[in-house]
Tab-separated table of C-alpha atoms and ligand atoms in Angstrom:
chain	number	residue	atom	x	y	z
A	178	UNK	CA	11.566	13.304	-14.425
A	179	UNK	CA	8.192	14.297	-13.044
A	180	UNK	CA	7.388	16.793	-10.327
A	181	UNK	CA	7.358	14.730	-7.176
A	182	UNK	CA	6.784	15.266	-3.482
A	183	UNK	CA	4.247	18.069	-3.969
A	184	UNK	CA	2.272	16.652	-1.064
A	185	UNK	CA	5.147	17.371	1.316
A	186	UNK	CA	5.424	21.078	0.354
A	187	UNK	CA	3.641	24.188	1.554
A	188	UNK	CA	1.230	25.795	-0.936
A	189	UNK	CA	3.755	28.587	-1.650
A	190	UNK	CA	6.549	26.090	-2.279
A	191	UNK	CA	4.275	24.098	-4.594
A	192	UNK	CA	3.586	27.220	-6.654
A	193	UNK	CA	7.297	27.947	-6.868
A	194	UNK	CA	8.198	24.398	-7.838
A	195	UNK	CA	5.524	24.070	-10.533
A	196	UNK	CA	6.340	27.500	-12.007
A	197	UNK	CA	10.014	26.542	-12.185
A	198	UNK	CA	9.447	23.112	-13.706
A	199	UNK	CA	6.828	24.232	-16.214
A	200	UNK	CA	8.654	27.485	-16.997
A	201	UNK	CA	5.664	29.672	-16.270
A	202	UNK	CA	5.677	33.038	-14.529
A	203	UNK	CA	4.919	32.489	-10.815
A	204	UNK	CA	2.513	35.450	-10.991
A	205	UNK	CA	0.142	33.122	-12.893
A	206	UNK	CA	-0.854	31.697	-9.518
A	207	UNK	CA	-2.249	35.074	-8.425
A	208	UNK	CA	-5.395	34.131	-10.345
A	209	UNK	CA	-5.922	31.430	-7.728
A	210	UNK	CA	-5.608	33.767	-4.752
A	211	UNK	CA	-8.660	33.902	-2.519
A	212	UNK	CA	-9.169	37.573	-3.365
A	213	UNK	CA	-8.529	37.331	-7.093
A	214	UNK	CA	-12.036	38.647	-7.802
A	215	UNK	CA	-13.918	41.416	-6.095
A	216	UNK	CA	-17.645	41.538	-5.454
A	217	UNK	CA	-18.254	43.784	-8.492
A	218	UNK	CA	-16.687	41.165	-10.795
A	219	UNK	CA	-18.821	38.460	-9.234
A	220	UNK	CA	-21.932	40.611	-9.458
A	221	UNK	CA	-21.439	40.706	-13.216
A	222	UNK	CA	-21.340	36.910	-13.532
A	223	UNK	CA	-24.730	35.780	-12.219
A	224	UNK	CA	-27.838	37.341	-10.707
A	225	UNK	CA	-28.500	38.504	-7.131
A	226	UNK	CA	-24.898	38.008	-6.022
A	227	UNK	CA	-24.188	38.043	-2.291
A	228	UNK	CA	-20.664	36.591	-2.202
A	229	UNK	CA	-18.363	33.826	-3.425
A	230	UNK	CA	-18.168	30.106	-2.755
A	231	UNK	CA	-14.526	29.118	-2.454
A	232	UNK	CA	-13.175	25.679	-3.350
A	233	UNK	CA	-9.590	24.453	-3.105
A	234	UNK	CA	-7.568	23.893	-6.278
A	235	UNK	CA	-4.998	21.102	-6.011
A	236	UNK	CA	-2.449	19.997	-8.599
A	237	UNK	CA	-2.483	16.349	-9.607
A	238	UNK	CA	1.126	15.354	-10.237
A	239	UNK	CA	2.799	12.686	-12.379
A	240	UNK	CA	0.658	13.101	-15.501
A	241	UNK	CA	2.529	12.699	-18.753
A	242	UNK	CA	0.040	13.136	-21.594
A	243	UNK	CA	1.146	12.545	-25.191
A	244	UNK	CA	4.741	12.817	-24.020
A	245	UNK	CA	4.312	16.140	-22.181
A	246	UNK	CA	4.526	16.514	-18.414
A	247	UNK	CA	1.193	18.058	-17.426
A	248	UNK	CA	0.446	19.389	-13.934
A	249	UNK	CA	-3.333	19.059	-13.646
A	250	UNK	CA	-5.280	21.654	-11.615
A	251	UNK	CA	-8.389	20.209	-9.991
A	252	UNK	CA	-11.088	22.224	-8.205
A	253	UNK	CA	-12.927	19.884	-5.884
A	254	UNK	CA	-14.310	19.664	-2.370
A	255	UNK	CA	-13.737	15.886	-2.205
A	256	UNK	CA	-10.762	14.615	-0.193
A	257	UNK	CA	-8.456	12.005	-1.793
A	258	UNK	CA	-9.328	12.822	-5.417
A	259	UNK	CA	-6.108	14.732	-6.193
A	260	UNK	CA	-3.905	12.264	-4.335
A	261	UNK	CA	-5.548	9.250	-5.970
A	262	UNK	CA	-5.173	10.646	-9.502
A	263	UNK	CA	-1.522	11.522	-8.840
A	264	UNK	CA	-0.773	8.058	-7.457
A	265	UNK	CA	-2.248	6.235	-10.463
A	266	UNK	CA	-0.622	8.613	-12.967
A	267	UNK	CA	2.701	7.438	-11.532
A	268	UNK	CA	1.851	3.834	-12.495
A	269	UNK	CA	2.120	4.561	-16.219
A	270	UNK	CA	4.755	6.124	-18.449
A	271	UNK	CA	2.325	8.088	-20.580
A	272	UNK	CA	-1.310	8.588	-21.496
A	273	UNK	CA	-1.895	8.475	-25.238
A	274	UNK	CA	-4.863	10.726	-25.832
A	275	UNK	CA	-6.741	12.030	-28.874
A	276	UNK	CA	-9.614	14.379	-29.502
A	277	UNK	CA	-9.820	14.677	-33.274
A	278	UNK	CA	-13.163	16.454	-33.690
A	279	UNK	CA	-14.773	19.521	-32.101
A	280	UNK	CA	-18.241	19.275	-33.597
A	281	UNK	CA	-21.291	20.147	-31.499
A	282	UNK	CA	-24.882	19.506	-32.488
A	283	UNK	CA	-27.654	22.105	-32.470
A	284	UNK	CA	-31.186	20.727	-32.569
A	285	UNK	CA	-34.217	22.353	-34.149
A	286	UNK	CA	-37.554	20.721	-33.387
A	287	UNK	CA	-40.171	21.271	-36.119
A	288	UNK	CA	-43.824	20.525	-35.418
A	289	UNK	CA	-46.989	20.380	-37.564
A	290	UNK	CA	-45.173	19.319	-40.729
A	291	UNK	CA	-47.860	18.536	-43.334
A	292	UNK	CA	-45.676	16.303	-45.549
A	293	UNK	CA	-42.801	14.661	-43.649
A	294	UNK	CA	-41.118	12.992	-46.651
A	295	UNK	CA	-41.365	16.170	-48.722
A	296	UNK	CA	-39.979	18.260	-45.846
A	297	UNK	CA	-37.019	15.923	-45.289
A	298	UNK	CA	-36.030	16.031	-48.948
A	299	UNK	CA	-36.561	19.785	-49.128
A	300	UNK	CA	-34.071	20.273	-46.284
A	301	UNK	CA	-31.678	17.866	-47.950
A	302	UNK	CA	-31.781	19.841	-51.210
A	303	UNK	CA	-31.117	23.124	-49.378
A	304	UNK	CA	-28.334	22.014	-47.034
A	305	UNK	CA	-25.762	24.433	-48.437
A	306	UNK	CA	-28.036	27.432	-47.994
A	307	UNK	CA	-28.877	26.439	-44.406
A	308	UNK	CA	-25.191	25.983	-43.546
A	309	UNK	CA	-24.327	29.380	-45.109
A	310	UNK	CA	-27.003	31.229	-43.179
A	311	UNK	CA	-25.840	29.561	-39.951
A	312	UNK	CA	-22.288	30.683	-40.655
A	313	UNK	CA	-23.361	34.268	-41.282
A	314	UNK	CA	-24.156	34.427	-37.539
A	315	UNK	CA	-20.588	33.835	-36.307
A	316	UNK	CA	-17.882	35.153	-38.651
A	317	UNK	CA	-15.322	34.964	-35.822
A	318	UNK	CA	-15.878	31.225	-35.449
A	319	UNK	CA	-15.654	30.808	-39.229
A	320	UNK	CA	-12.416	32.811	-39.356
A	321	UNK	CA	-11.050	30.535	-36.596
A	322	UNK	CA	-11.492	27.600	-38.991
A	323	UNK	CA	-14.846	26.455	-37.599
A	324	UNK	CA	-18.534	26.979	-38.297
A	325	UNK	CA	-21.522	24.955	-39.425
A	326	UNK	CA	-20.440	22.000	-41.560
A	327	UNK	CA	-23.482	19.826	-42.190
A	328	UNK	CA	-27.180	19.145	-41.584
A	329	UNK	CA	-28.793	15.874	-40.501
A	330	UNK	CA	-32.504	15.156	-40.250
A	331	UNK	CA	-34.813	12.535	-38.840
A	332	UNK	CA	-38.464	12.197	-37.912
A	333	UNK	CA	-39.566	11.197	-34.419
A	334	UNK	CA	-42.887	9.625	-33.441
A	335	UNK	CA	-43.900	10.981	-30.047
A	336	UNK	CA	-47.073	11.127	-27.908
A	337	UNK	CA	-47.414	14.726	-29.186
A	338	UNK	CA	-47.329	13.500	-32.794
A	339	UNK	CA	-44.649	13.321	-35.491
A	340	UNK	CA	-41.769	15.802	-35.253
A	341	UNK	CA	-39.042	16.637	-37.707
A	342	UNK	CA	-35.703	17.030	-35.936
A	343	UNK	CA	-32.885	18.889	-37.653
A	344	UNK	CA	-29.306	18.560	-36.417
A	345	UNK	CA	-27.022	21.433	-37.254
A	346	UNK	CA	-23.422	20.196	-37.022
A	347	UNK	CA	-21.055	22.987	-35.977
A	348	UNK	CA	-17.285	22.789	-35.679
A	349	UNK	CA	-16.690	24.870	-32.538
A	350	UNK	CA	-12.875	24.697	-32.611
A	351	UNK	CA	-11.605	26.029	-29.274
A	352	UNK	CA	-14.995	27.121	-27.924
A	353	UNK	CA	-17.412	24.874	-26.066
A	354	UNK	CA	-19.880	26.407	-28.469
A	355	UNK	CA	-23.243	26.474	-26.669
A	356	UNK	CA	-23.916	30.146	-27.361
A	357	UNK	CA	-22.550	29.902	-30.880
A	358	UNK	CA	-24.667	26.836	-31.709
A	359	UNK	CA	-27.819	28.193	-30.053
A	360	UNK	CA	-27.544	31.424	-32.040
A	361	UNK	CA	-27.088	29.476	-35.274
A	362	UNK	CA	-30.017	27.150	-34.523
A	363	UNK	CA	-32.226	30.177	-33.903
A	364	UNK	CA	-31.010	31.914	-37.048
A	365	UNK	CA	-31.792	29.016	-39.405
A	366	UNK	CA	-35.243	28.290	-37.940
A	367	UNK	CA	-37.262	30.662	-40.170
A	368	UNK	CA	-35.627	29.081	-43.224
A	369	UNK	CA	-36.421	25.597	-41.924
A	370	UNK	CA	-40.036	26.641	-41.322
A	371	UNK	CA	-40.301	27.892	-44.912
A	372	UNK	CA	-38.810	24.662	-46.276
A	373	UNK	CA	-40.987	22.337	-44.175
A	374	UNK	CA	-44.156	24.424	-43.766
A	375	UNK	CA	-43.934	23.469	-40.093
A	376	UNK	CA	-43.396	25.377	-36.843
A	377	UNK	CA	-39.992	25.480	-35.128
A	378	UNK	CA	-40.185	25.111	-31.357
A	379	UNK	CA	-36.967	24.204	-29.488
A	380	UNK	CA	-33.719	25.491	-30.985
A	381	UNK	CA	-30.851	24.503	-28.743
A	382	UNK	CA	-27.568	22.660	-28.387
A	383	UNK	CA	-27.489	18.945	-27.572
A	384	UNK	CA	-25.103	18.043	-24.772
A	385	UNK	CA	-24.667	14.556	-26.229
A	386	UNK	CA	-21.476	15.523	-28.048
A	387	UNK	CA	-20.914	12.314	-30.041
A	388	UNK	CA	-18.725	14.201	-32.522
A	389	UNK	CA	-16.438	15.550	-29.805
A	390	UNK	CA	-15.101	12.396	-28.210
A	391	UNK	CA	-11.762	12.291	-26.424
A	392	UNK	CA	-10.041	8.951	-25.945
A	393	UNK	CA	-7.105	8.101	-23.724
A	394	UNK	CA	-5.210	4.851	-23.321
A	395	UNK	CA	-2.450	3.880	-20.930
A	396	UNK	CA	-0.586	0.780	-19.818
A	397	UNK	CA	-0.328	0.545	-16.051
A	398	UNK	CA	2.507	-1.384	-14.503
A	399	UNK	CA	1.195	-4.482	-12.702
A	400	UNK	CA	3.682	-4.276	-9.837
A	401	UNK	CA	3.102	-0.584	-9.231
A	402	UNK	CA	-0.620	-1.296	-9.069
A	403	UNK	CA	-0.028	-3.892	-6.349
A	404	UNK	CA	0.593	-7.158	-8.194
A	405	UNK	CA	-1.305	-9.810	-10.103
A	406	UNK	CA	-4.087	-10.315	-7.559
A	407	UNK	CA	-4.906	-6.620	-7.431
A	408	UNK	CA	-4.970	-6.441	-11.231
A	409	UNK	CA	-7.238	-9.501	-11.409
A	410	UNK	CA	-9.596	-7.918	-8.897
A	411	UNK	CA	-9.609	-4.647	-10.829
A	412	UNK	CA	-10.835	-6.720	-13.792
A	413	UNK	CA	-13.514	-8.282	-11.563
A	414	UNK	CA	-14.621	-4.817	-10.484
A	415	UNK	CA	-14.667	-3.597	-14.089
A	416	UNK	CA	-16.739	-6.566	-15.289
A	417	UNK	CA	-19.208	-5.909	-12.457
A	418	UNK	CA	-19.731	-2.379	-13.908
A	419	UNK	CA	-20.162	-3.820	-17.417
A	420	UNK	CA	-22.906	-6.135	-16.201
A	421	UNK	CA	-24.779	-3.874	-13.775
A	422	UNK	CA	-26.026	-0.274	-14.186
A	423	UNK	CA	-26.154	0.213	-10.404
A	424	UNK	CA	-22.411	-0.329	-10.269
A	425	UNK	CA	-21.738	1.408	-13.631
A	426	UNK	CA	-23.297	4.591	-12.253
A	427	UNK	CA	-20.780	4.746	-9.398
A	428	UNK	CA	-17.964	3.594	-11.677
A	429	UNK	CA	-18.679	6.593	-13.934
A	430	UNK	CA	-19.109	8.898	-10.948
A	431	UNK	CA	-15.530	8.043	-10.066
A	432	UNK	CA	-14.443	9.080	-13.571
A	433	UNK	CA	-16.308	12.368	-13.188
A	434	UNK	CA	-14.605	13.045	-9.829
A	435	UNK	CA	-11.527	13.779	-11.906
A	436	UNK	CA	-13.113	15.121	-15.086
A	437	UNK	CA	-15.473	17.583	-13.376
A	438	UNK	CA	-12.713	18.888	-11.108
A	439	UNK	CA	-10.640	19.875	-14.163
A	440	UNK	CA	-13.696	21.144	-16.049
A	441	UNK	CA	-14.509	23.383	-13.061
A	442	UNK	CA	-10.918	24.548	-12.618
A	443	UNK	CA	-10.746	25.657	-16.256
A	444	UNK	CA	-14.011	27.623	-16.083
A	445	UNK	CA	-15.950	25.150	-18.193
A	446	UNK	CA	-19.501	23.911	-17.706
A	447	UNK	CA	-19.555	20.846	-15.428
A	448	UNK	CA	-23.241	20.151	-16.100
A	449	UNK	CA	-22.689	20.126	-19.859
A	450	UNK	CA	-19.888	17.579	-19.557
A	451	UNK	CA	-21.710	15.447	-16.960
A	452	UNK	CA	-24.913	15.344	-19.040
A	453	UNK	CA	-22.959	14.361	-22.149
A	454	UNK	CA	-20.940	11.700	-20.344
A	455	UNK	CA	-23.919	9.905	-18.816
A	456	UNK	CA	-25.974	10.087	-22.020
A	457	UNK	CA	-22.999	8.673	-23.941
A	458	UNK	CA	-22.680	5.884	-21.376
A	459	UNK	CA	-26.185	4.730	-22.273
A	460	UNK	CA	-26.030	5.235	-26.018
A	461	UNK	CA	-26.154	1.491	-26.710
A	462	UNK	CA	-29.445	1.226	-24.783
A	463	UNK	CA	-27.705	-0.171	-21.704
A	464	UNK	CA	-25.990	2.212	-19.288
A	465	UNK	CA	-22.362	1.062	-19.055
A	466	UNK	CA	-18.874	2.140	-17.996
A	467	UNK	CA	-17.025	4.826	-19.976
A	468	UNK	CA	-13.729	3.000	-19.420
A	469	UNK	CA	-12.578	-0.462	-20.453
A	470	UNK	CA	-9.690	-2.621	-19.253
A	471	UNK	CA	-7.692	-5.624	-20.395
A	472	UNK	CA	-4.588	-7.415	-19.200
A	473	UNK	CA	-1.829	-7.484	-21.798
A	474	UNK	CA	0.633	-10.294	-22.577
A	475	UNK	CA	3.072	-9.125	-19.880
A	476	UNK	CA	0.393	-8.983	-17.191
A	477	UNK	CA	0.120	-5.180	-17.143
A	478	UNK	CA	-3.252	-3.505	-17.152
A	479	UNK	CA	-4.289	-1.534	-20.222
A	480	UNK	CA	-7.040	1.018	-19.623
A	481	UNK	CA	-8.984	3.041	-22.138
A	482	UNK	CA	-11.652	5.727	-21.931
A	483	UNK	CA	-13.942	7.413	-24.465
A	484	UNK	CA	-15.815	10.451	-23.260
A	485	UNK	CA	-17.560	13.419	-24.872
A	486	UNK	CA	-15.723	16.656	-24.056
A	487	UNK	CA	-17.873	19.729	-24.751
A	488	UNK	CA	-15.306	22.181	-23.362
A	489	UNK	CA	-13.420	25.233	-24.540
A	490	UNK	CA	-10.283	27.250	-23.999
A	491	UNK	CA	-12.065	30.369	-25.277
A	492	UNK	CA	-15.614	31.602	-24.621
A	493	UNK	CA	-17.817	31.385	-21.558
A	494	UNK	CA	-15.793	32.431	-18.506
A	495	UNK	CA	-12.576	30.704	-19.588
A	496	UNK	CA	-10.832	33.982	-20.377
A	497	UNK	CA	-12.725	36.100	-17.847
A	498	UNK	CA	-12.342	34.217	-14.566
A	499	UNK	CA	-8.816	34.716	-13.172
A	500	UNK	CA	-8.783	31.221	-11.645
A	501	UNK	CA	-9.770	29.606	-14.949
A	502	UNK	CA	-7.111	31.614	-16.780
A	503	UNK	CA	-4.505	30.542	-14.257
A	504	UNK	CA	-5.462	26.865	-14.492
A	505	UNK	CA	-5.342	26.899	-18.301
A	506	UNK	CA	-1.860	28.421	-18.107
A	507	UNK	CA	-0.712	25.821	-15.564
A	508	UNK	CA	-2.072	23.032	-17.765
A	509	UNK	CA	-0.265	24.548	-20.729
A	510	UNK	CA	-2.995	23.536	-23.187
A	511	UNK	CA	-3.365	25.577	-26.360
A	512	UNK	CA	-6.633	24.235	-27.706
A	513	UNK	CA	-9.942	22.703	-26.674
A	514	UNK	CA	-8.741	19.457	-28.216
A	515	UNK	CA	-5.690	19.382	-25.905
A	516	UNK	CA	-7.937	20.113	-22.943
A	517	UNK	CA	-10.146	17.198	-24.030
A	518	UNK	CA	-7.071	14.943	-24.000
A	519	UNK	CA	-6.325	16.018	-20.413
A	520	UNK	CA	-9.915	15.349	-19.342
A	521	UNK	CA	-9.893	11.857	-20.825
A	522	UNK	CA	-6.534	11.022	-19.204
A	523	UNK	CA	-7.624	12.284	-15.790
A	524	UNK	CA	-10.948	10.436	-16.058
A	525	UNK	CA	-9.122	7.179	-16.777
A	526	UNK	CA	-6.651	7.682	-13.922
A	527	UNK	CA	-9.375	8.628	-11.451
A	528	UNK	CA	-11.439	5.598	-12.359
A	529	UNK	CA	-8.533	3.223	-12.023
A	530	UNK	CA	-7.589	4.830	-8.701
A	531	UNK	CA	-11.063	4.078	-7.355
A	532	UNK	CA	-11.074	0.519	-8.724
A	533	UNK	CA	-7.648	-0.131	-7.256
A	534	UNK	CA	-8.578	1.289	-3.867
A	535	UNK	CA	-11.830	-0.693	-3.803
A	536	UNK	CA	-10.143	-3.912	-4.870
A	537	UNK	CA	-6.993	-3.609	-2.799
A	538	UNK	CA	-7.916	-1.844	0.414
A	539	UNK	CA	-11.533	-0.623	0.421
A	540	UNK	CA	-12.255	2.996	-0.313
A	541	UNK	CA	-12.689	4.133	3.274
A	542	UNK	CA	-9.102	3.591	4.322
A	543	UNK	CA	-7.794	6.045	1.745
A	544	UNK	CA	-10.470	8.560	2.618
A	545	UNK	CA	-10.093	8.223	6.358
A	546	UNK	CA	-7.503	10.834	7.200
A	547	UNK	CA	-9.117	13.720	5.349
A	548	UNK	CA	-12.555	12.575	6.484
A	549	UNK	CA	-11.297	12.567	10.093
A	550	UNK	CA	-9.959	16.089	9.611
A	551	UNK	CA	-13.321	17.281	8.282
A	552	UNK	CA	-15.046	15.718	11.298
A	553	UNK	CA	-12.578	17.356	13.691
A	554	UNK	CA	-13.224	20.802	12.172
A	555	UNK	CA	-16.991	20.178	12.200
A	556	UNK	CA	-16.804	19.310	15.897
A	557	UNK	CA	-15.538	22.844	16.538
A	558	UNK	CA	-11.830	22.063	16.871
A	559	UNK	CA	-9.323	24.841	16.211
A	560	UNK	CA	-6.473	24.457	13.679
A	561	UNK	CA	-4.172	23.458	16.573
A	562	UNK	CA	-6.600	20.945	18.077
A	563	UNK	CA	-7.618	19.242	14.792
A	564	UNK	CA	-4.402	17.201	14.227
A	565	UNK	CA	-4.617	15.722	17.727
A	566	UNK	CA	-8.210	14.672	17.149
A	567	UNK	CA	-7.375	13.193	13.720
A	568	UNK	CA	-4.508	11.197	15.242
A	569	UNK	CA	-6.760	9.773	17.974
A	570	UNK	CA	-9.637	8.975	15.567
A	571	UNK	CA	-7.308	7.098	13.198
A	572	UNK	CA	-5.495	5.270	16.005
A	573	UNK	CA	-8.798	4.105	17.489
A	574	UNK	CA	-10.137	3.146	14.034
A	575	UNK	CA	-13.434	4.768	15.007
A	576	UNK	CA	-13.896	7.777	12.744
A	577	UNK	CA	-17.234	9.358	13.620
A	578	UNK	CA	-18.632	12.810	14.383
A	579	UNK	CA	-19.662	11.887	17.920
A	580	UNK	CA	-16.224	10.463	18.729
A	581	UNK	CA	-14.535	13.614	17.343
A	582	UNK	CA	-16.714	15.736	19.619
A	583	UNK	CA	-15.933	13.534	22.664
A	584	UNK	CA	-12.193	13.767	22.011
A	585	UNK	CA	-12.422	17.556	21.627
A	586	UNK	CA	-14.283	17.858	24.928
A	587	UNK	CA	-11.769	15.643	26.714
A	588	UNK	CA	-8.848	17.641	25.227
A	589	UNK	CA	-10.344	20.882	26.444
A	590	UNK	CA	-11.235	19.374	29.811
A	591	UNK	CA	-7.682	18.210	30.358
A	592	UNK	CA	-6.242	21.710	29.829
B	189	NAD	P1	-18.980	32.241	-26.173
B	189	NAD	O1	-20.144	32.590	-27.016
B	189	NAD	O2	-18.668	33.079	-24.982
B	189	NAD	O3	-17.645	32.208	-27.075
B	189	NAD	C1	-17.518	31.477	-28.235
B	189	NAD	C2	-17.168	32.399	-29.370
B	189	NAD	O4	-15.790	32.770	-29.315
B	189	NAD	C3	-17.299	31.730	-30.709
B	189	NAD	O5	-18.653	31.712	-31.100
B	189	NAD	C4	-16.417	32.608	-31.577
B	189	NAD	O6	-17.134	33.706	-32.094
B	189	NAD	C5	-15.365	33.135	-30.617
B	189	NAD	N1	-13.998	32.573	-30.851
B	189	NAD	C6	-12.838	33.275	-30.827
B	189	NAD	N2	-11.780	32.483	-31.051
B	189	NAD	C7	-12.263	31.236	-31.222
B	189	NAD	C8	-11.646	29.967	-31.488
B	189	NAD	N3	-10.313	29.816	-31.592
B	189	NAD	N4	-12.441	28.869	-31.567
B	189	NAD	C9	-13.763	28.991	-31.436
B	189	NAD	N5	-14.421	30.162	-31.209
B	189	NAD	C10	-13.661	31.293	-31.096
B	189	NAD	O7	-19.047	30.764	-25.632
B	189	NAD	P2	-19.619	29.400	-26.187
B	189	NAD	O8	-18.452	28.456	-26.233
B	189	NAD	O9	-20.417	29.552	-27.436
B	189	NAD	O10	-20.600	28.954	-25.004
B	189	NAD	C11	-20.114	28.444	-23.783
B	189	NAD	C12	-20.996	28.886	-22.646
B	189	NAD	O11	-22.366	28.587	-22.904
B	189	NAD	C13	-20.661	28.170	-21.371
B	189	NAD	O12	-20.439	29.134	-20.370
B	189	NAD	C14	-21.907	27.338	-21.046
B	189	NAD	O13	-22.105	27.259	-19.651
B	189	NAD	C15	-23.000	28.100	-21.703
B	189	NAD	N6	-24.229	27.388	-22.117
B	189	NAD	C16	-24.343	26.020	-22.093
B	189	NAD	C17	-25.511	25.400	-22.541
B	189	NAD	C18	-25.600	23.894	-22.566
B	189	NAD	O14	-24.662	23.216	-22.226
B	189	NAD	N7	-26.696	23.284	-22.994
B	189	NAD	C19	-26.566	26.176	-23.013
B	189	NAD	C20	-26.409	27.560	-23.042
B	189	NAD	C21	-25.240	28.174	-22.610
């Protein structure tokens, strides 16, 4: 049994229902109250604070990930995203997801190396010492079972001359790891300069987290998707993305509609994940889709996604922001790896939702109602007037800002 009918409930009822089903204390939801943070808290987060920018958090229903029912909090301004993910999650029994590694890469750029071959072998001979001095920087990470694990090197020919690039591989466990890795990269730089006789310039994390890949796979029921023709057209849409970067870009944007909403809700860094995802999508030299699809012997659709997941359940603002804390509790994840599995599953569902909508009905139809509501509010309608305007816009099939304004004026004129 999955939580169903959330869309018919009031926000308070939804909180109650989810708390009951997931056996969490209903007070967890207080972290998502509009006034969960005061201006002093916010002032401590970034510079020159003047207020807060509020976004809705919705719960995507129907997700069963690795056998566990998982209500998925999504922070997004985009209508239809939560509903679409929930609808597609109901078309499969389970998402099988994995995120076996949590290794991030710190890069040190070394310039003016007099003897490249000598420098490369000198680093190779001193790997253990470099790894130990990196680990001296973060004993907490080491005691959590993580820390620097290896060193990789390569030389790059660039218009500024040859550069020696050192990759410091760090197991970040449950942290995203940017601060941890940056500190380690800075700490080992003097040693690398001594070993190479060069000059270290940039010392920073790479967001291309190729050693932190989450995969998810699911079999989606053909009939629940809309039948054989819809499934065939989903394959046509997918092959379009494989063959064309213009389409692949929007295909992957659809994936990130889901992924970024969960990344944001859990207090993680959306830019880090977005940068990694798009770089990974072009790793082969051709920008392509992060998902793949095939039709199995029974005619069902099997979808799969691989995506880098530089995210954490500790560090950054994950434990500081009350909304992030609440969302992590609602998700019920206990590690960064489990969070990665959720992100991959949501990305796959969101992508398939978009492909299905595009193939079966065109994206606008699904979007129309919430879009019409936004237009009604923009036109100046009150909460009481908006539903009447939405109804008229949809009935007329002409959903535009000018029409919303005309209807509002005529409503007010007729009073
Ligand atoms: P952090 O430094 O706040 O916390 C991580 C630390 O928590 C670890 O270094 C470790 O000492 C400790 N820790 C305790 N328990 C742990 C466990 N179980 N597993 C792992 N570590 C544990 O945060 P961070 O993760 O190093 O950095 C994340 C932040 O850095 C994000 O807010 C991100 O926006 C920001 N950032 C990103 C970039 C980038 O993406 N390029 C660059 C700089 C900063």
